[in-house]
Amino acid sequence: LLDYNMPDMNLPEMLKLLRSGYPDVKIILSSGFKKEEIMSRIGALDIDAFLKKPFNMQALVELIGSLA
């Protein structure tokens, strides 16, 4: 579960690092921005799902279950 805004490393760098070490890991991107806005900013970066903030634990559990 990654946030769109992270300290010390930007999203493309983090995705590249994760995919190089764990190519099959499922990546969920979370942000307070709308999904369409985020996707237009990041383009075709390799994420598996998007979760809009704020979210509750039930939404997170359901999303994780859908990725299994």
Tab-separated table of C-alpha atoms in Angstrom:
chain	number	residue	atom	x	y	z
A	1	LEU	CA	0.000	0.000	0.000
A	2	LEU	CA	1.706	3.140	-1.219
A	3	ASP	CA	0.694	6.756	-0.899
A	4	TYR	CA	0.921	9.053	-3.895
A	5	ASN	CA	3.030	11.496	-1.845
A	6	MET	CA	5.921	9.854	-0.033
A	7	PRO	CA	8.977	11.315	1.685
A	8	ASP	CA	12.468	10.546	0.387
A	9	MET	CA	11.433	8.680	-2.780
A	10	ASN	CA	8.964	9.467	-5.533
A	11	LEU	CA	6.362	7.013	-6.733
A	12	PRO	CA	8.077	5.900	-9.977
A	13	GLU	CA	11.318	5.203	-8.076
A	14	MET	CA	9.502	3.195	-5.407
A	15	LEU	CA	7.583	1.160	-7.981
A	16	LYS	CA	10.784	0.377	-9.879
A	17	LEU	CA	12.497	-0.724	-6.665
A	18	LEU	CA	9.580	-2.902	-5.564
A	19	ARG	CA	9.126	-4.529	-8.972
A	20	SER	CA	12.849	-5.251	-9.309
A	21	GLY	CA	12.944	-7.186	-6.028
A	22	TYR	CA	9.382	-8.500	-5.926
A	23	PRO	CA	7.973	-8.680	-9.457
A	24	ASP	CA	4.717	-10.360	-8.378
A	25	VAL	CA	3.911	-8.084	-5.426
A	26	LYS	CA	0.467	-6.455	-5.603
A	27	ILE	CA	0.668	-2.678	-5.342
A	28	ILE	CA	-2.220	-0.537	-4.142
A	29	LEU	CA	-1.878	3.207	-4.602
A	30	SER	CA	-3.762	5.477	-2.214
A	31	SER	CA	-4.439	9.188	-2.491
A	32	GLY	CA	-6.910	11.885	-1.585
A	33	PHE	CA	-6.958	12.916	-5.231
A	34	LYS	CA	-9.457	11.377	-7.650
A	35	LYS	CA	-8.292	8.254	-9.452
A	36	GLU	CA	-8.589	9.909	-12.868
A	37	GLU	CA	-6.402	12.821	-11.751
A	38	ILE	CA	-3.741	10.520	-10.314
A	39	MET	CA	-3.721	8.272	-13.374
A	40	SER	CA	-3.305	11.279	-15.663
A	41	ARG	CA	-0.300	12.352	-13.553
A	42	ILE	CA	1.418	8.963	-13.348
A	43	GLY	CA	0.393	7.539	-16.703
A	44	ALA	CA	0.851	3.815	-17.148
A	45	LEU	CA	2.805	3.087	-13.996
A	46	ASP	CA	2.536	-0.505	-12.875
A	47	ILE	CA	-0.022	-0.483	-10.049
A	48	ASP	CA	-2.669	-3.106	-9.374
A	49	ALA	CA	-5.350	-1.036	-7.660
A	50	PHE	CA	-6.257	2.429	-6.432
A	51	LEU	CA	-7.849	3.284	-3.078
A	52	LYS	CA	-9.174	6.802	-2.528
A	53	LYS	CA	-8.583	8.439	0.850
A	54	PRO	CA	-10.142	8.534	3.271
A	55	PHE	CA	-10.925	4.843	3.369
A	56	ASN	CA	-11.986	2.459	6.084
A	57	MET	CA	-10.558	-0.936	6.950
A	58	GLN	CA	-13.475	-2.764	5.316
A	59	ALA	CA	-12.718	-1.096	1.974
A	60	LEU	CA	-9.041	-2.032	2.304
A	61	VAL	CA	-9.846	-5.648	3.208
A	62	GLU	CA	-12.246	-5.978	0.276
A	63	LEU	CA	-9.724	-4.507	-2.150
A	64	ILE	CA	-6.966	-6.805	-0.936
A	65	GLY	CA	-9.328	-9.759	-1.267
A	66	SER	CA	-10.112	-8.798	-4.845
A	67	LEU	CA	-6.395	-8.878	-5.704
A	68	ALA	CA	-5.806	-12.373	-4.309
